[in-house]
Coordinates of C-alpha atoms in Angstrom, one line a residue:
Chain A
M1 CA -117.0 267.0 -23.6
T2 CA -115.1 264.1 -22.1
P3 CA -117.3 261.0 -22.1
N4 CA -116.5 258.1 -19.9
Q5 CA -114.9 260.2 -17.4
S6 CA -117.0 258.7 -14.7
A7 CA -116.8 255.1 -15.9
P8 CA -113.1 254.0 -16.0
M9 CA -113.9 251.1 -18.3
G10 CA -115.8 252.7 -21.2
A11 CA -117.6 250.7 -23.8
A12 CA -115.4 249.2 -26.5
G13 CA -116.6 251.4 -29.4
A14 CA -117.2 254.7 -27.6
K15 CA -115.2 257.5 -29.1
R16 CA -113.3 259.8 -26.7
K17 CA -111.6 263.1 -26.8
V18 CA -108.8 264.7 -24.9
N19 CA -109.6 267.6 -22.5
P20 CA -111.1 270.7 -24.2
L21 CA -108.6 272.9 -22.4
T22 CA -105.9 271.4 -24.6
P23 CA -105.8 274.1 -27.3
I24 CA -105.3 276.8 -24.8
I25 CA -102.6 275.0 -22.9
V26 CA -100.7 274.2 -26.0
A27 CA -101.0 277.8 -27.4
L28 CA -100.3 279.5 -24.1
P29 CA -96.5 279.4 -24.1
F30 CA -96.3 280.8 -27.6
V31 CA -97.7 284.2 -26.4
P32 CA -94.8 285.3 -24.2
A33 CA -92.4 283.6 -26.6
M34 CA -93.7 285.7 -29.5
F35 CA -93.8 288.8 -27.3
F36 CA -90.1 288.5 -26.5
V37 CA -89.1 287.6 -30.0
L38 CA -90.9 290.7 -31.3
I39 CA -89.3 292.9 -28.6
L40 CA -85.8 291.5 -29.3
Y41 CA -85.9 291.6 -33.0
S42 CA -87.3 295.1 -33.2
G43 CA -84.7 296.2 -30.6
G44 CA -83.6 299.3 -32.6
S45 CA -87.1 300.4 -33.7
I46 CA -88.5 300.2 -30.2
A47 CA -86.0 302.7 -29.0
A48 CA -87.0 304.8 -32.0
F49 CA -90.7 305.0 -31.3
G50 CA -90.5 304.6 -27.5
L51 CA -92.9 302.5 -25.4
S52 CA -95.5 302.4 -28.1
G53 CA -93.7 299.3 -29.4
I54 CA -94.6 297.3 -26.4
P55 CA -98.4 297.3 -26.7
F56 CA -97.9 296.6 -30.4
A57 CA -95.8 293.5 -29.6
L58 CA -98.3 292.5 -27.0
V59 CA -101.2 292.8 -29.5
C60 CA -99.3 290.8 -32.1
A61 CA -98.4 288.1 -29.6
L62 CA -102.0 287.8 -28.4
L63 CA -103.2 287.7 -32.0
F64 CA -100.6 285.0 -32.7
G65 CA -101.7 283.1 -29.6
G66 CA -105.3 283.4 -30.7
L67 CA -104.4 281.9 -34.1
M68 CA -102.5 279.1 -32.5
T69 CA -105.5 278.4 -30.2
A70 CA -107.8 278.3 -33.3
Y71 CA -105.5 275.9 -35.0
Q72 CA -105.0 273.8 -31.9
Y73 CA -108.8 273.7 -31.6
L74 CA -109.0 272.1 -35.1
V75 CA -106.3 269.6 -33.9
W76 CA -108.3 268.9 -30.8
R77 CA -111.5 268.4 -32.8
R78 CA -109.8 265.9 -35.0
L79 CA -108.1 264.0 -32.3
T80 CA -110.3 261.0 -31.3
Y81 CA -109.3 257.8 -29.7
W82 CA -111.2 254.7 -28.9
F83 CA -110.9 251.0 -28.4
D84 CA -112.1 249.0 -31.3
D85 CA -113.8 245.6 -31.3
S86 CA -110.6 243.6 -31.5
G87 CA -109.4 245.4 -28.4
D88 CA -106.8 247.7 -30.2
L89 CA -106.4 251.4 -29.5
R90 CA -107.3 253.6 -32.4
V91 CA -106.2 257.2 -32.7
D92 CA -107.4 259.5 -35.4
S93 CA -105.5 262.8 -35.7
G94 CA -104.1 265.4 -38.1
V95 CA -105.7 268.5 -39.6
L96 CA -103.9 268.8 -43.0
Y97 CA -102.6 265.3 -43.2
R98 CA -105.0 262.9 -41.6
N99 CA -103.6 260.1 -39.6
E100 CA -105.5 257.0 -38.5
R101 CA -103.4 254.9 -36.2
R102 CA -104.2 251.5 -34.9
L103 CA -102.1 250.3 -32.0
Q104 CA -102.1 246.6 -31.4
L105 CA -102.3 246.4 -27.7
S106 CA -101.3 242.8 -27.5
R107 CA -97.8 244.2 -28.4
L108 CA -97.9 247.0 -25.8
Q109 CA -94.5 247.8 -24.4
S110 CA -95.2 250.6 -21.9
V111 CA -97.6 253.3 -21.0
E112 CA -96.2 256.5 -19.7
I113 CA -97.9 259.5 -18.0
V114 CA -95.9 262.7 -18.4
Q115 CA -96.6 266.1 -16.8
P116 CA -94.8 268.9 -18.4
L117 CA -94.3 272.0 -16.2
L118 CA -97.1 274.1 -17.7
A119 CA -99.6 271.3 -17.9
R120 CA -98.8 270.5 -14.3
L121 CA -100.1 273.9 -13.3
F122 CA -103.4 273.1 -15.0
G123 CA -103.5 269.6 -13.5
M124 CA -103.1 268.0 -16.9
S125 CA -101.1 265.0 -18.1
V126 CA -99.9 263.5 -21.4
V127 CA -100.4 259.8 -21.9
K128 CA -97.8 258.1 -24.1
V129 CA -98.6 254.6 -25.4
D130 CA -95.7 252.6 -26.8
V131 CA -96.3 249.5 -28.9
A132 CA -93.4 247.4 -30.3
G133 CA -92.3 248.6 -33.8
G134 CA -90.5 251.9 -33.8
N135 CA -91.7 255.4 -34.4
A136 CA -95.1 254.9 -36.0
S137 CA -96.1 252.7 -33.1
K138 CA -96.4 255.5 -30.6
A139 CA -99.5 257.4 -29.6
V140 CA -99.3 260.6 -27.7
L141 CA -102.6 261.8 -26.1
R142 CA -102.4 265.3 -24.7
F143 CA -103.9 266.5 -22.5
L144 CA -106.0 264.6 -20.0
T145 CA -106.7 265.3 -16.4
R146 CA -104.7 263.4 -13.9
T147 CA -107.5 261.0 -13.1
E148 CA -108.5 260.5 -16.7
A149 CA -104.9 259.7 -17.5
E150 CA -104.7 257.2 -14.6
D151 CA -107.9 255.5 -15.7
L152 CA -106.8 255.4 -19.3
R153 CA -103.5 253.8 -18.4
R154 CA -105.3 251.2 -16.3
E155 CA -107.7 250.4 -19.1
I156 CA -104.9 250.1 -21.7
I157 CA -102.8 247.8 -19.5
T158 CA -105.8 245.7 -18.7
R159 CA -106.7 245.3 -22.3
A160 CA -103.1 244.7 -23.2
A161 CA -103.1 241.9 -20.7
G162 CA -105.2 239.9 -23.1
V163 CA -108.7 240.9 -21.9
R164 CA -111.2 241.4 -24.7
D165 CA -114.5 241.6 -22.9
V166 CA -113.7 244.5 -20.7
E167 CA -117.0 244.7 -18.9
G168 CA -117.0 241.1 -17.9
V169 CA -113.7 239.5 -17.2
A170 CA -111.9 242.7 -16.8
S171 CA -113.7 244.0 -13.9
G172 CA -112.0 241.5 -11.8
V173 CA -108.6 242.3 -13.2
A174 CA -109.4 246.0 -13.3
D175 CA -110.3 246.0 -9.6
Q176 CA -107.2 244.1 -8.9
V177 CA -105.2 246.6 -10.8
A178 CA -107.0 249.6 -9.3
A179 CA -107.3 248.5 -5.8
G180 CA -104.4 246.2 -5.6
P181 CA -101.7 247.2 -3.1
R182 CA -99.4 249.8 -4.4
E183 CA -96.4 249.0 -2.5
V184 CA -93.5 251.4 -2.8
I185 CA -90.5 249.1 -3.2
A186 CA -87.8 251.7 -3.5
T187 CA -87.1 255.4 -3.5
V188 CA -83.9 257.2 -4.3
A189 CA -82.6 259.8 -1.9
T190 CA -81.8 263.2 -3.6
K191 CA -78.4 263.2 -2.0
D192 CA -77.5 259.8 -3.3
L193 CA -78.8 260.6 -6.7
F194 CA -76.7 263.8 -7.0
L195 CA -73.5 262.2 -5.6
S196 CA -73.9 259.1 -7.8
L197 CA -74.2 261.3 -10.9
L198 CA -71.1 263.2 -10.0
L199 CA -69.1 260.0 -9.3
R200 CA -69.8 258.3 -12.6
T201 CA -66.5 257.4 -14.3
S202 CA -66.6 259.7 -17.3
T203 CA -68.2 262.6 -15.4
F204 CA -65.8 262.4 -12.5
G205 CA -62.9 262.0 -14.9
L206 CA -63.8 265.1 -16.9
L207 CA -64.5 267.2 -13.8
A208 CA -61.1 266.1 -12.3
F209 CA -59.5 267.0 -15.6
T210 CA -61.1 270.4 -15.5
V211 CA -59.8 271.1 -12.0
L212 CA -56.3 270.0 -13.1
L213 CA -56.6 272.2 -16.2
G214 CA -57.5 275.1 -13.9
F215 CA -54.4 274.5 -11.8
V216 CA -52.1 274.2 -14.8
T217 CA -53.5 277.3 -16.3
F218 CA -53.1 279.2 -13.1
W219 CA -49.6 277.9 -12.5
T220 CA -48.3 278.6 -16.0
E221 CA -50.2 281.9 -16.1
G222 CA -51.2 281.0 -19.6
A223 CA -54.6 281.1 -21.2
A224 CA -54.5 277.7 -22.9
G225 CA -56.9 276.0 -20.5
V226 CA -59.5 278.8 -20.3
G227 CA -61.1 277.9 -23.6
L228 CA -61.2 274.2 -22.9
M229 CA -62.5 274.4 -19.3
P230 CA -66.1 275.4 -20.1
I231 CA -66.3 272.3 -22.4
T232 CA -64.6 269.7 -20.1
G233 CA -66.4 271.1 -17.1
G234 CA -69.6 272.3 -18.6
V235 CA -70.6 269.2 -20.6
P236 CA -70.5 266.8 -17.6
L237 CA -72.2 269.4 -15.4
F238 CA -75.0 269.8 -18.0
I239 CA -75.4 266.0 -18.1
V240 CA -75.5 265.8 -14.3
I241 CA -78.1 268.5 -14.1
S242 CA -80.3 267.2 -16.8
E243 CA -80.2 263.6 -15.5
F244 CA -80.9 265.0 -12.0
N245 CA -83.9 266.8 -13.3
I246 CA -85.2 263.6 -15.0
L247 CA -84.5 261.2 -12.2
Y248 CA -85.3 263.4 -9.2
G249 CA -87.5 261.8 -6.6
F250 CA -87.3 258.4 -8.3
T251 CA -89.9 256.0 -6.8
I252 CA -90.6 252.4 -7.8
T253 CA -94.0 251.2 -7.0
K254 CA -95.3 247.6 -7.4
A255 CA -98.8 247.3 -8.6
A256 CA -100.7 244.3 -10.1
D257 CA -100.2 245.7 -13.6
G258 CA -96.5 245.7 -13.4
V259 CA -93.8 247.9 -12.0
R260 CA -94.3 251.7 -12.0
L261 CA -91.5 254.2 -12.2
H262 CA -92.2 257.8 -11.1
S263 CA -89.7 260.7 -11.2
G264 CA -89.0 264.2 -12.4
L265 CA -88.3 267.6 -10.9
L266 CA -89.7 270.1 -13.4
Q267 CA -91.5 267.6 -15.6
T268 CA -92.8 264.6 -13.9
R269 CA -93.4 261.3 -15.6
S270 CA -94.7 258.0 -14.5
Q271 CA -94.0 254.9 -16.6
T272 CA -95.5 251.5 -16.2
V273 CA -93.6 248.4 -17.3
P274 CA -96.0 245.6 -17.7
P275 CA -94.8 242.1 -16.7
G276 CA -93.0 240.2 -19.5
R277 CA -92.1 243.3 -21.5
V278 CA -88.6 243.5 -20.2
Q279 CA -86.2 242.7 -23.1
A280 CA -83.0 242.9 -21.1
I281 CA -81.5 244.3 -18.0
D282 CA -78.0 245.6 -17.1
F283 CA -76.6 246.1 -13.7
V284 CA -73.9 248.8 -13.9
E285 CA -71.3 249.6 -11.2
P286 CA -68.9 252.5 -11.9
L287 CA -65.6 252.3 -10.1
L288 CA -66.3 255.1 -7.7
W289 CA -69.7 253.8 -6.7
R290 CA -68.3 250.6 -5.3
R291 CA -67.4 251.8 -1.9
F292 CA -71.0 252.7 -1.4
G293 CA -72.1 249.4 -2.9
W294 CA -74.2 251.3 -5.4
V295 CA -75.7 249.9 -8.6
R296 CA -77.7 251.4 -11.5
I297 CA -80.1 249.2 -13.4
W298 CA -80.7 249.9 -17.1
L299 CA -83.7 248.4 -18.8
T300 CA -84.5 247.7 -22.4
V301 CA -88.1 247.9 -23.3
A302 CA -88.8 247.4 -27.0
G303 CA -89.9 250.4 -28.9
V304 CA -88.4 253.0 -26.6
A305 CA -85.1 253.3 -28.4
G306 CA -86.8 253.4 -31.8
S307 CA -88.8 256.3 -30.7
G308 CA -86.0 258.8 -30.4
N309 CA -82.3 258.4 -30.0
D310 CA -81.6 261.5 -27.9
D311 CA -80.1 260.9 -24.5
H312 CA -83.1 262.5 -22.7
A313 CA -85.5 259.8 -24.1
K314 CA -82.9 257.2 -23.3
V315 CA -82.4 258.1 -19.7
S316 CA -86.0 258.9 -18.9
E317 CA -87.4 255.7 -20.4
S318 CA -84.6 253.2 -19.8
V319 CA -83.6 253.6 -16.2
L320 CA -85.2 251.0 -13.9
L321 CA -83.2 252.2 -10.9
P322 CA -80.9 255.3 -11.0
V323 CA -78.8 254.3 -8.0
A324 CA -79.3 252.1 -4.9
H325 CA -77.5 249.6 -2.8
R326 CA -76.9 246.2 -4.3
S327 CA -79.5 244.6 -1.9
V328 CA -82.2 247.0 -3.1
A329 CA -81.2 246.3 -6.8
T330 CA -81.6 242.6 -6.2
E331 CA -85.0 243.1 -4.7
I332 CA -86.2 245.3 -7.6
F333 CA -84.9 242.7 -10.0
S334 CA -86.9 240.0 -8.3
H335 CA -90.0 242.1 -9.0
V336 CA -89.3 242.5 -12.7
M337 CA -88.1 238.9 -13.3
P338 CA -89.6 237.0 -10.3
E339 CA -88.8 233.6 -11.6
V340 CA -85.1 234.3 -11.9
D341 CA -82.6 234.0 -9.0
L342 CA -79.2 235.4 -10.2
S343 CA -77.3 234.1 -7.3
T344 CA -77.9 230.5 -8.3
I345 CA -76.6 231.0 -11.8
A346 CA -73.1 229.5 -12.2
L347 CA -70.9 231.9 -14.1
E348 CA -68.2 230.5 -16.2
P349 CA -65.2 232.8 -16.3
A350 CA -63.0 233.5 -19.3
E351 CA -59.8 231.6 -19.6
K352 CA -56.4 233.1 -18.6
R353 CA -55.3 233.7 -22.2
A354 CA -58.1 236.3 -22.4
R355 CA -55.8 238.6 -20.6
W356 CA -53.7 239.1 -23.7
R357 CA -56.8 240.6 -25.5
S358 CA -58.5 242.2 -22.5
P359 CA -55.7 242.9 -20.0
I360 CA -57.9 244.9 -17.6
Q361 CA -61.3 243.3 -17.6
W362 CA -60.3 239.7 -18.3
S363 CA -60.8 238.5 -14.8
R364 CA -64.3 239.9 -14.8
L365 CA -65.4 238.3 -18.0
A366 CA -67.9 235.5 -17.6
V367 CA -71.1 234.0 -19.0
G368 CA -73.8 231.8 -17.6
H369 CA -77.4 230.7 -18.0
D370 CA -80.2 229.0 -16.3
D371 CA -83.5 227.8 -17.8
Q372 CA -84.9 231.3 -17.9
V373 CA -82.1 233.8 -18.7
F374 CA -78.6 234.2 -20.2
V375 CA -76.2 236.3 -18.2
A376 CA -73.0 238.0 -19.3
R377 CA -70.5 239.8 -17.1
R378 CA -67.8 242.3 -18.3
G379 CA -66.0 245.4 -17.4
W380 CA -63.5 246.2 -14.6
V381 CA -63.6 250.0 -14.4
T382 CA -67.4 250.0 -14.9
R383 CA -68.8 246.6 -14.1
H384 CA -71.6 245.3 -16.2
L385 CA -73.9 242.3 -15.5
S386 CA -76.4 241.9 -18.3
V387 CA -79.3 239.6 -18.2
V388 CA -81.6 238.6 -21.1
P389 CA -84.4 236.2 -20.9
H390 CA -84.2 233.3 -23.5
A391 CA -87.6 234.3 -24.7
R392 CA -86.3 237.8 -25.6
T393 CA -83.2 236.6 -27.4
Q394 CA -83.6 237.8 -31.0
S395 CA -80.4 236.2 -32.5
V396 CA -76.9 235.3 -31.5
H397 CA -73.7 236.1 -33.3
V398 CA -70.0 235.2 -32.9
E399 CA -67.2 237.6 -33.9
Q400 CA -63.5 237.0 -34.2
G401 CA -60.8 239.5 -35.1
P402 CA -57.2 238.6 -36.3
Y403 CA -55.7 239.0 -32.8
Q404 CA -58.4 237.0 -31.2
R405 CA -57.9 234.3 -33.8
A406 CA -54.2 234.1 -33.0
L407 CA -55.1 233.6 -29.3
G408 CA -57.8 231.1 -30.1
L409 CA -60.6 233.4 -28.8
A410 CA -63.9 234.6 -30.0
S411 CA -66.7 236.8 -28.7
V412 CA -70.4 235.9 -28.4
C413 CA -73.1 238.6 -28.6
V414 CA -76.7 237.9 -27.8
D415 CA -78.8 240.3 -29.9
V416 CA -81.6 242.0 -28.0
A417 CA -84.1 244.8 -29.0
P418 CA -82.4 248.2 -29.4
G419 CA -81.8 249.9 -26.1
P420 CA -79.0 250.6 -23.5
V421 CA -78.3 246.9 -22.8
K422 CA -75.7 245.0 -24.6
V423 CA -75.2 241.3 -23.8
L424 CA -71.6 240.4 -24.7
G425 CA -69.7 237.3 -23.8
L426 CA -66.2 238.5 -24.6
Q427 CA -63.0 236.5 -25.2
R428 CA -64.4 232.9 -25.0
P429 CA -62.3 230.1 -26.2
A430 CA -63.1 230.0 -29.9
A431 CA -64.8 226.6 -30.1
Q432 CA -66.8 227.2 -26.9
A433 CA -68.0 230.5 -28.4
R434 CA -69.7 228.6 -31.2
Q435 CA -71.2 226.2 -28.8
I436 CA -72.5 229.0 -26.5
A437 CA -74.1 230.7 -29.5
Q438 CA -75.8 227.6 -30.9
A439 CA -77.0 226.6 -27.5
Q440 CA -78.4 230.0 -26.8
A441 CA -80.2 230.1 -30.2
D442 CA -81.8 226.8 -29.3
R443 CA -82.8 228.0 -25.9
A444 CA -84.3 231.1 -27.4
R445 CA -86.4 229.0 -29.7
T446 CA -87.7 226.6 -27.1
A447 CA -88.3 229.3 -24.5
R448 CA -90.4 231.2 -27.0
A449 CA -92.6 228.2 -27.6
V450 CA -93.8 228.2 -24.0
D451 CA -93.7 231.9 -23.3
T452 CA -97.0 233.4 -22.2
S453 CA -95.8 236.0 -19.8
T454 CA -97.2 238.9 -21.9
H455 CA -100.8 237.7 -21.5
W456 CA -100.7 237.4 -17.8
A457 CA -104.3 238.5 -17.1
T458 CA -105.8 235.6 -19.0
D459 CA -103.6 233.1 -17.4
G460 CA -105.5 233.5 -14.3
K461 CA -102.9 235.3 -12.3
P462 CA -100.0 237.6 -13.0
P463 CA -96.7 236.0 -13.0
T464 CA -95.6 238.6 -10.5
N465 CA -97.0 238.1 -7.1
G466 CA -98.4 241.6 -6.7
S467 CA -101.5 240.9 -4.6
Chain B
M1 CA -68.8 218.1 -29.6
A2 CA -65.1 218.3 -30.1
L3 CA -64.6 221.4 -32.2
T4 CA -61.2 222.7 -32.9
I5 CA -60.5 226.4 -33.3
D6 CA -60.8 226.3 -37.0
D7 CA -64.3 224.9 -36.6
T8 CA -65.7 228.0 -34.9
F9 CA -66.9 229.2 -38.2
A10 CA -67.5 225.8 -39.7
P11 CA -70.7 224.9 -41.4
P12 CA -73.2 223.0 -39.2
E13 CA -73.8 219.8 -41.3
A14 CA -73.3 220.2 -45.0
D15 CA -71.1 222.9 -46.4
W16 CA -72.0 226.5 -46.5
V17 CA -74.1 227.6 -49.4
R18 CA -71.8 230.2 -51.1
V19 CA -73.0 233.3 -52.9
S20 CA -72.8 233.8 -56.6
P21 CA -69.4 234.5 -58.1
K22 CA -71.1 237.3 -60.0
L23 CA -70.8 239.3 -56.8
T24 CA -67.0 239.3 -57.2
T25 CA -67.3 240.7 -60.7
A26 CA -69.8 243.3 -59.7
R27 CA -67.6 244.4 -56.8
R28 CA -64.4 244.4 -58.8
L29 CA -66.1 246.6 -61.3
S30 CA -67.6 249.0 -58.7
G31 CA -64.1 249.2 -57.2
A32 CA -62.7 250.2 -60.7
I33 CA -64.6 253.5 -60.3
F34 CA -62.0 254.5 -57.7
C35 CA -59.3 254.0 -60.3
V36 CA -60.6 257.2 -62.0
I37 CA -59.0 259.3 -59.3
P38 CA -55.3 258.1 -59.9
L39 CA -56.1 258.2 -63.6
I40 CA -56.9 261.9 -63.4
A41 CA -53.9 262.4 -61.3
V42 CA -51.6 260.7 -63.8
I43 CA -53.1 262.8 -66.7
V44 CA -52.6 266.0 -64.8
L45 CA -49.1 265.1 -63.9
V46 CA -48.2 264.2 -67.5
V47 CA -49.7 267.5 -68.7
I48 CA -47.7 269.6 -66.3
P49 CA -44.3 269.9 -68.0
S50 CA -42.2 270.7 -64.9
V51 CA -43.0 267.4 -63.3
P52 CA -40.4 264.7 -63.8
R53 CA -41.6 261.8 -65.9
W54 CA -41.1 259.2 -63.2
I55 CA -43.7 260.7 -60.8
P56 CA -46.8 259.9 -62.9
I57 CA -45.3 256.4 -63.7
L58 CA -44.9 255.8 -59.9
V59 CA -48.5 256.9 -59.3
A60 CA -49.8 254.7 -62.1
A61 CA -47.8 251.7 -60.8
L62 CA -49.1 252.2 -57.2
A63 CA -52.6 252.4 -58.6
V64 CA -52.2 249.2 -60.5
V65 CA -50.7 247.3 -57.5
G66 CA -53.5 248.7 -55.3
Y67 CA -56.1 247.6 -57.7
A68 CA -54.5 244.2 -58.1
W69 CA -54.6 243.7 -54.4
F70 CA -58.3 244.8 -54.3
W71 CA -59.0 242.4 -57.1
W72 CA -57.6 239.5 -55.1
F73 CA -59.1 240.6 -51.8
V74 CA -62.6 241.0 -53.2
G75 CA -62.4 237.5 -54.6
R76 CA -61.5 236.0 -51.2
R77 CA -64.0 238.2 -49.3
T78 CA -66.9 237.2 -51.6
R79 CA -66.0 233.5 -51.2
S80 CA -66.1 233.9 -47.4
W81 CA -69.9 234.7 -47.5
G82 CA -72.0 231.7 -46.8
Y83 CA -75.3 230.6 -45.3
A84 CA -76.9 227.4 -44.1
E85 CA -80.6 226.8 -43.7
R86 CA -81.3 224.5 -40.8
D87 CA -84.5 223.1 -39.4
E88 CA -85.0 225.8 -36.9
D89 CA -82.5 228.6 -37.7
L90 CA -80.6 230.3 -40.4
L91 CA -76.8 230.7 -40.2
V92 CA -74.9 233.4 -42.0
T93 CA -71.2 233.8 -42.0
R94 CA -68.7 236.2 -43.6
G95 CA -65.3 237.8 -43.3
I96 CA -61.7 236.7 -43.7
I97 CA -59.8 239.0 -41.3
F98 CA -62.8 239.9 -39.1
K99 CA -65.0 236.8 -39.1
R100 CA -68.6 236.8 -38.1
L101 CA -71.3 234.2 -37.8
V102 CA -74.9 235.0 -36.9
I103 CA -77.6 232.5 -35.9
V104 CA -81.2 233.6 -36.4
P105 CA -84.0 231.4 -35.2
Y106 CA -86.8 231.5 -37.8
G107 CA -89.4 232.5 -35.2
R108 CA -87.6 235.7 -34.5
M109 CA -87.5 237.0 -38.1
Q110 CA -89.7 240.1 -38.5
L111 CA -89.2 240.7 -42.2
V112 CA -87.1 239.7 -45.1
D113 CA -85.9 242.3 -47.6
L114 CA -84.6 241.9 -51.1
A115 CA -82.6 244.8 -52.6
A116 CA -80.7 245.3 -55.8
G117 CA -78.8 248.4 -56.8
P118 CA -78.1 249.4 -60.4
V119 CA -74.8 247.5 -60.6
G120 CA -76.4 244.5 -58.9
R121 CA -79.3 244.5 -61.4
A122 CA -76.9 244.8 -64.3
F123 CA -75.1 241.6 -63.1
G124 CA -78.3 239.9 -61.9
I125 CA -77.6 239.7 -58.2
T126 CA -79.7 240.6 -55.2
T127 CA -79.0 241.2 -51.5
L128 CA -81.2 239.5 -49.0
Q129 CA -81.5 241.1 -45.6
L130 CA -83.1 239.5 -42.6
H131 CA -84.6 241.7 -39.9
T132 CA -85.2 240.8 -36.3
A133 CA -86.4 243.1 -33.5
A134 CA -82.7 243.6 -32.6
A135 CA -80.7 246.1 -34.7
T136 CA -77.5 244.2 -34.1
S137 CA -78.5 241.0 -35.8
D138 CA -77.3 242.2 -39.2
A139 CA -78.0 239.0 -41.1
K140 CA -77.4 239.9 -44.7
I141 CA -76.6 237.7 -47.7
P142 CA -75.4 239.6 -50.8
G143 CA -74.8 238.2 -54.2
L144 CA -77.8 235.9 -54.7
T145 CA -79.2 235.4 -58.1
P146 CA -82.8 236.8 -58.2
D147 CA -84.5 233.4 -58.4
V148 CA -82.4 231.9 -55.6
A149 CA -83.1 235.0 -53.5
A150 CA -86.8 235.0 -54.2
A151 CA -87.1 231.3 -53.4
L152 CA -85.0 231.7 -50.2
R153 CA -87.2 234.7 -49.1
D154 CA -90.4 232.7 -49.7
R155 CA -89.0 229.8 -47.7
L156 CA -87.9 232.0 -44.9
A157 CA -91.1 233.9 -44.8
E158 CA -93.1 230.7 -44.6
L159 CA -90.9 229.2 -41.9
G160 CA -91.0 232.6 -40.0
E161 CA -94.8 232.5 -40.1
Q162 CA -95.0 228.9 -38.9
R163 CA -92.7 229.6 -36.0
A164 CA -93.6 233.2 -35.4
A165 CA -93.7 234.5 -31.9
G166 CA -94.3 238.1 -30.8
L167 CA -91.5 240.2 -29.6

């Protein structure tokens, strides 16, 4: 039922299907869910006619599961994917509303393999393909076996690297991608991850506030704090736990096809960031992390933010490194942007009058650039160092409020694809702000003219020295 | 380049191309809709006999002063919009209190939108919106006459295509 399972590089036109077990795996969780819903909602009547309600609920749930499986079978039968002659990924799906999607792989942003808990028990994975351009630019193929998923990912990335004739040229690249060294460049210790999540400024602040609230409530023997404490304490704890679940066991691997991120406690996921797809990067250092020398690296990959704005998607697809020592972060950065050396970029600090507008962070404000990237530094409590390649600069704007105008200041913002990274050059001298903006727009234009980093496979060698 | 502070939002070479004054009229008229609220209030206050006469007069006076300020403000704000087409990029500026200037290289434009609401159509003005891959670009030019807007869109689309680069 699954052609090309043996040959990782299938013929261009061959149509493929996802694993035939898919309908069952999708429908399975609905059976117990339906069973419990029936039991719960017929609570009174079950007591009335005793245990006979349970087999009835069971039969209903099984029947429902059967119907779901039948429907999912239709979904499965309809879901077909293949690579067309121009090297794009085509996905046909939809039972009632048919959908024929064509993903232009030359615009590939990332390929992700996710293993939800239940699918993991069956050894199945979901492949998510992300192409620049928002919601309609995503393809989700569920489910494939682990090896099928790995092969598909490799094939997609190889094709996205600018290879048309997969049988010919690609075999070299494919072998390189497949057999190339998979060097683990960093892992995050569970202890560090947990501690770092607790010590983030807002989380720690809220938890400390909760403890204080507890004391005050106890002291005054009132009840005012009791209602608030579950919120001030519960919300940050929930965030810590959910991020811990997503980022558990974070491993960064270097392969010829880019940097791979692997993590997850209950649901594992493995994301590949091909070279040249990084839109922007942000090094973040919260106040309480500094004594450990810890840094988190956020990453903007186009298309990710457009595919869902919930925090889960944001965290799981935009963290390049959850927490690590500065030296590790520098090394990871050198794998993602190998041609950039941040230590050689001269940062120009904001002038002293900036203190009247940004009294706390003014001494940290700075911007700089080299021939590859633009860098902006800001933040005192939580330090940010944002990096955007000139070739990924979309536009530049200057803003000035009335107070800034009185001080002769203005802020420059380099616009990048939607994501967690903001590149802000705050409180520059007004005239300089305009110059920075115009210069950056010019650099963006000229950098783009020579940029070929996204077609690394046809350039002979990847720009990253993976092998 | 010796730019002074005032020059931060200065036009690059020639002056800014300003938007149509029809936009001022359209916005003043749209704003007049909000005058309905104090008008109703005044009528109600006049109808209720126990309310002293000076209260509805005060409300009406405040509404007139407020609208006069709005009238003046809209005029200035509309005049603050401007754009400049350069060889390689488009500049758009706006604002009096909070000023903003955006520079969009033609190669980064993803699409150009023209939009006209019912009021805009009645006055013959169109809004041109430029989209890049960044959501924060926000390059919008309101108050263009339809033929100017269409010509500008076609020029931008052509320039964008010539200089197009992926993402």
